[in-house]
Backbone as CSV, one residue per row, in Angstrom:
resi,resn,N_x,N_y,N_z,CA_x,CA_y,CA_z,C_x,C_y,C_z
1,MET,22.072,5.270,7.627,21.800,4.809,6.281,23.098,4.233,5.719
2,ARG,22.990,3.095,5.060,24.169,2.431,4.518,23.934,2.040,3.054
3,GLN,24.936,2.297,2.224,24.860,1.931,0.813,24.941,0.414,0.699
4,ILE,24.030,-0.176,-0.108,24.020,-1.624,-0.267,24.325,-2.074,-1.682
5,TYR,24.033,-1.229,-2.674,24.282,-1.603,-4.067,24.139,-0.371,-4.934
6,GLY,25.187,-0.037,-5.653,25.111,1.101,-6.563,24.504,2.322,-5.918
7,LYS,23.356,2.741,-6.403,22.693,3.950,-5.903,21.598,3.640,-4.873
8,TYR,21.629,2.438,-4.288,20.606,2.014,-3.327,21.165,1.948,-1.907
9,TYR,20.322,2.371,-0.966,20.712,2.449,0.437,19.629,1.801,1.295
10,VAL,20.030,1.326,2.469,19.069,0.754,3.415,19.067,1.600,4.681
11,GLU,17.886,1.798,5.212,17.696,2.553,6.449,16.844,1.694,7.381
12,LYS,17.403,1.319,8.536,16.651,0.513,9.504,15.521,1.330,10.089
13,GLU,14.400,0.644,10.331,13.270,1.252,11.018,12.963,0.408,12.242
14,THR,11.732,0.418,12.707,11.364,-0.333,13.900,10.732,-1.670,13.549
15,ALA,10.690,-2.555,14.523,9.991,-3.842,14.407,10.465,-4.678,13.219
16,GLY,11.760,-4.624,12.930,12.305,-5.443,11.850,12.091,-4.901,10.451
17,ARG,11.510,-3.737,10.355,11.281,-3.132,9.037,12.500,-2.328,8.616
18,PHE,12.612,-2.118,7.313,13.657,-1.259,6.780,13.169,-0.630,5.491
19,GLN,13.753,0.504,5.165,13.432,1.203,3.919,14.579,1.056,2.950
20,ILE,14.248,0.970,1.675,15.242,1.044,0.619,15.076,2.405,-0.036
21,LEU,16.181,3.133,-0.114,16.179,4.456,-0.739,17.068,4.430,-1.969
22,GLN,16.686,5.198,-2.957,17.457,5.318,-4.193,17.996,6.737,-4.278
23,GLU,19.285,6.845,-4.535,19.905,8.157,-4.688,19.421,8.796,-5.979
24,THR,19.046,10.070,-5.891,18.602,10.823,-7.063,19.456,12.083,-7.177
25,GLU,19.223,12.843,-8.204,19.956,14.100,-8.380,19.659,15.084,-7.252
26,ARG,18.495,14.976,-6.636,18.074,15.921,-5.600,18.189,15.364,-4.185
27,GLY,18.680,14.152,-4.029,18.774,13.554,-2.699,18.460,12.071,-2.753
28,TYR,17.485,11.656,-1.963,17.104,10.253,-1.892,15.597,10.113,-1.986
29,ALA,15.152,9.031,-2.617,13.725,8.738,-2.724,13.491,7.321,-2.218
30,SER,12.497,7.158,-1.378,12.162,5.838,-0.864,11.514,5.020,-1.974
31,ILE,11.987,3.793,-2.145,11.326,2.914,-3.125,10.448,1.896,-2.420
32,GLY,10.499,1.870,-1.088,9.610,0.982,-0.357,10.091,0.674,1.040
33,CYS,9.144,0.211,1.848,9.418,-0.230,3.201,9.181,-1.732,3.228
34,TYR,10.108,-2.494,3.777,10.068,-3.954,3.679,10.300,-4.620,5.024
35,PHE,9.810,-5.855,5.149,10.154,-6.764,6.232,11.110,-7.820,5.707
36,SER,11.012,-8.120,4.414,11.743,-9.222,3.808,12.901,-8.732,2.946
37,PRO,14.132,-9.130,3.273,15.256,-8.800,2.407,15.091,-9.368,0.996
38,ALA,14.446,-10.525,0.876,14.241,-11.138,-0.442,13.359,-10.259,-1.331
39,LEU,12.287,-9.725,-0.767,11.406,-8.856,-1.558,12.105,-7.551,-1.934
40,ALA,12.890,-7.015,-1.016,13.626,-5.791,-1.316,14.640,-6.045,-2.431
41,ALA,15.329,-7.171,-2.359,16.302,-7.510,-3.398,15.625,-7.676,-4.750
42,GLU,14.442,-8.283,-4.753,13.696,-8.457,-5.995,13.320,-7.107,-6.599
43,GLU,12.909,-6.185,-5.750,12.550,-4.845,-6.222,13.742,-4.146,-6.869
44,ILE,14.892,-4.224,-6.225,16.096,-3.594,-6.776,16.489,-4.258,-8.086
45,ALA,16.481,-5.585,-8.117,16.847,-6.302,-9.343,15.912,-5.936,-10.482
46,ASP,14.626,-5.833,-10.184,13.654,-5.483,-11.214,13.909,-4.077,-11.746
47,ARG,14.217,-3.153,-10.867,14.493,-1.779,-11.291,15.779,-1.692,-12.108
48,GLU,16.773,-2.470,-11.732,18.075,-2.405,-12.385,18.148,-3.236,-13.669
49,HIS,17.516,-4.390,-13.651,17.712,-5.335,-14.752,16.445,-5.682,-15.514
50,GLY,15.306,-5.435,-14.932,14.040,-5.719,-15.589,13.566,-7.142,-15.372
51,GLU,12.304,-7.345,-15.652,11.646,-8.633,-15.419,12.298,-9.755,-16.206
52,LYS,12.689,-9.486,-17.446,13.292,-10.530,-18.275,14.569,-11.066,-17.641
53,TRP,15.394,-10.192,-17.112,16.640,-10.610,-16.471,16.361,-11.499,-15.270
54,ILE,15.375,-11.114,-14.453,15.013,-11.901,-13.278,14.495,-13.268,-13.704
55,ARG,13.606,-13.290,-14.684,13.053,-14.552,-15.178,14.158,-15.473,-15.669
56,GLU,15.135,-14.923,-16.400,16.247,-15.726,-16.898,17.073,-16.308,-15.747
57,ARG,17.307,-15.518,-14.674,18.066,-16.025,-13.523,17.316,-17.175,-12.856
58,ILE,15.983,-17.040,-12.740,15.180,-18.104,-12.138,15.225,-19.350,-13.016
59,GLU,15.070,-19.167,-14.321,15.109,-20.314,-15.243,16.456,-21.012,-15.191
60,GLU,17.533,-20.242,-15.136,18.864,-20.832,-15.037,18.998,-21.657,-13.763
61,GLU,18.470,-21.127,-12.667,18.540,-21.847,-11.387,17.734,-23.133,-11.444
62,MET,16.547,-23.051,-12.052,15.703,-24.240,-12.139,16.333,-25.312,-13.026
63,GLU,16.967,-24.907,-14.110,17.630,-25.868,-15.009,18.827,-26.517,-14.328
64,GLY,19.485,-25.779,-13.463,20.663,-26.293,-12.775,20.331,-27.139,-11.563
65,SER,19.056,-27.155,-11.165,18.634,-27.902,-9.986,18.644,-29.402,-10.280
66,GLU,19.108,-30.183,-9.297,19.167,-31.637,-9.478,17.991,-32.340,-8.848
67,ASP,17.005,-31.613,-8.368,15.823,-32.241,-7.733,14.892,-32.845,-8.732
């Protein structure tokens, strides 16, 4: 298990899957099993910053896009 951000850890599983665990007062709690690092990152961002923060980051990226 390796710490990836603050109180969040990643644990490799089989077939390309991995678990994200959150440190708690009593140990660790799984917040999900993922295939996609992008989805796992979204879950952590949502837990840490909330939907509004994520939406603002997306809007900022879209406004900065030159396409």
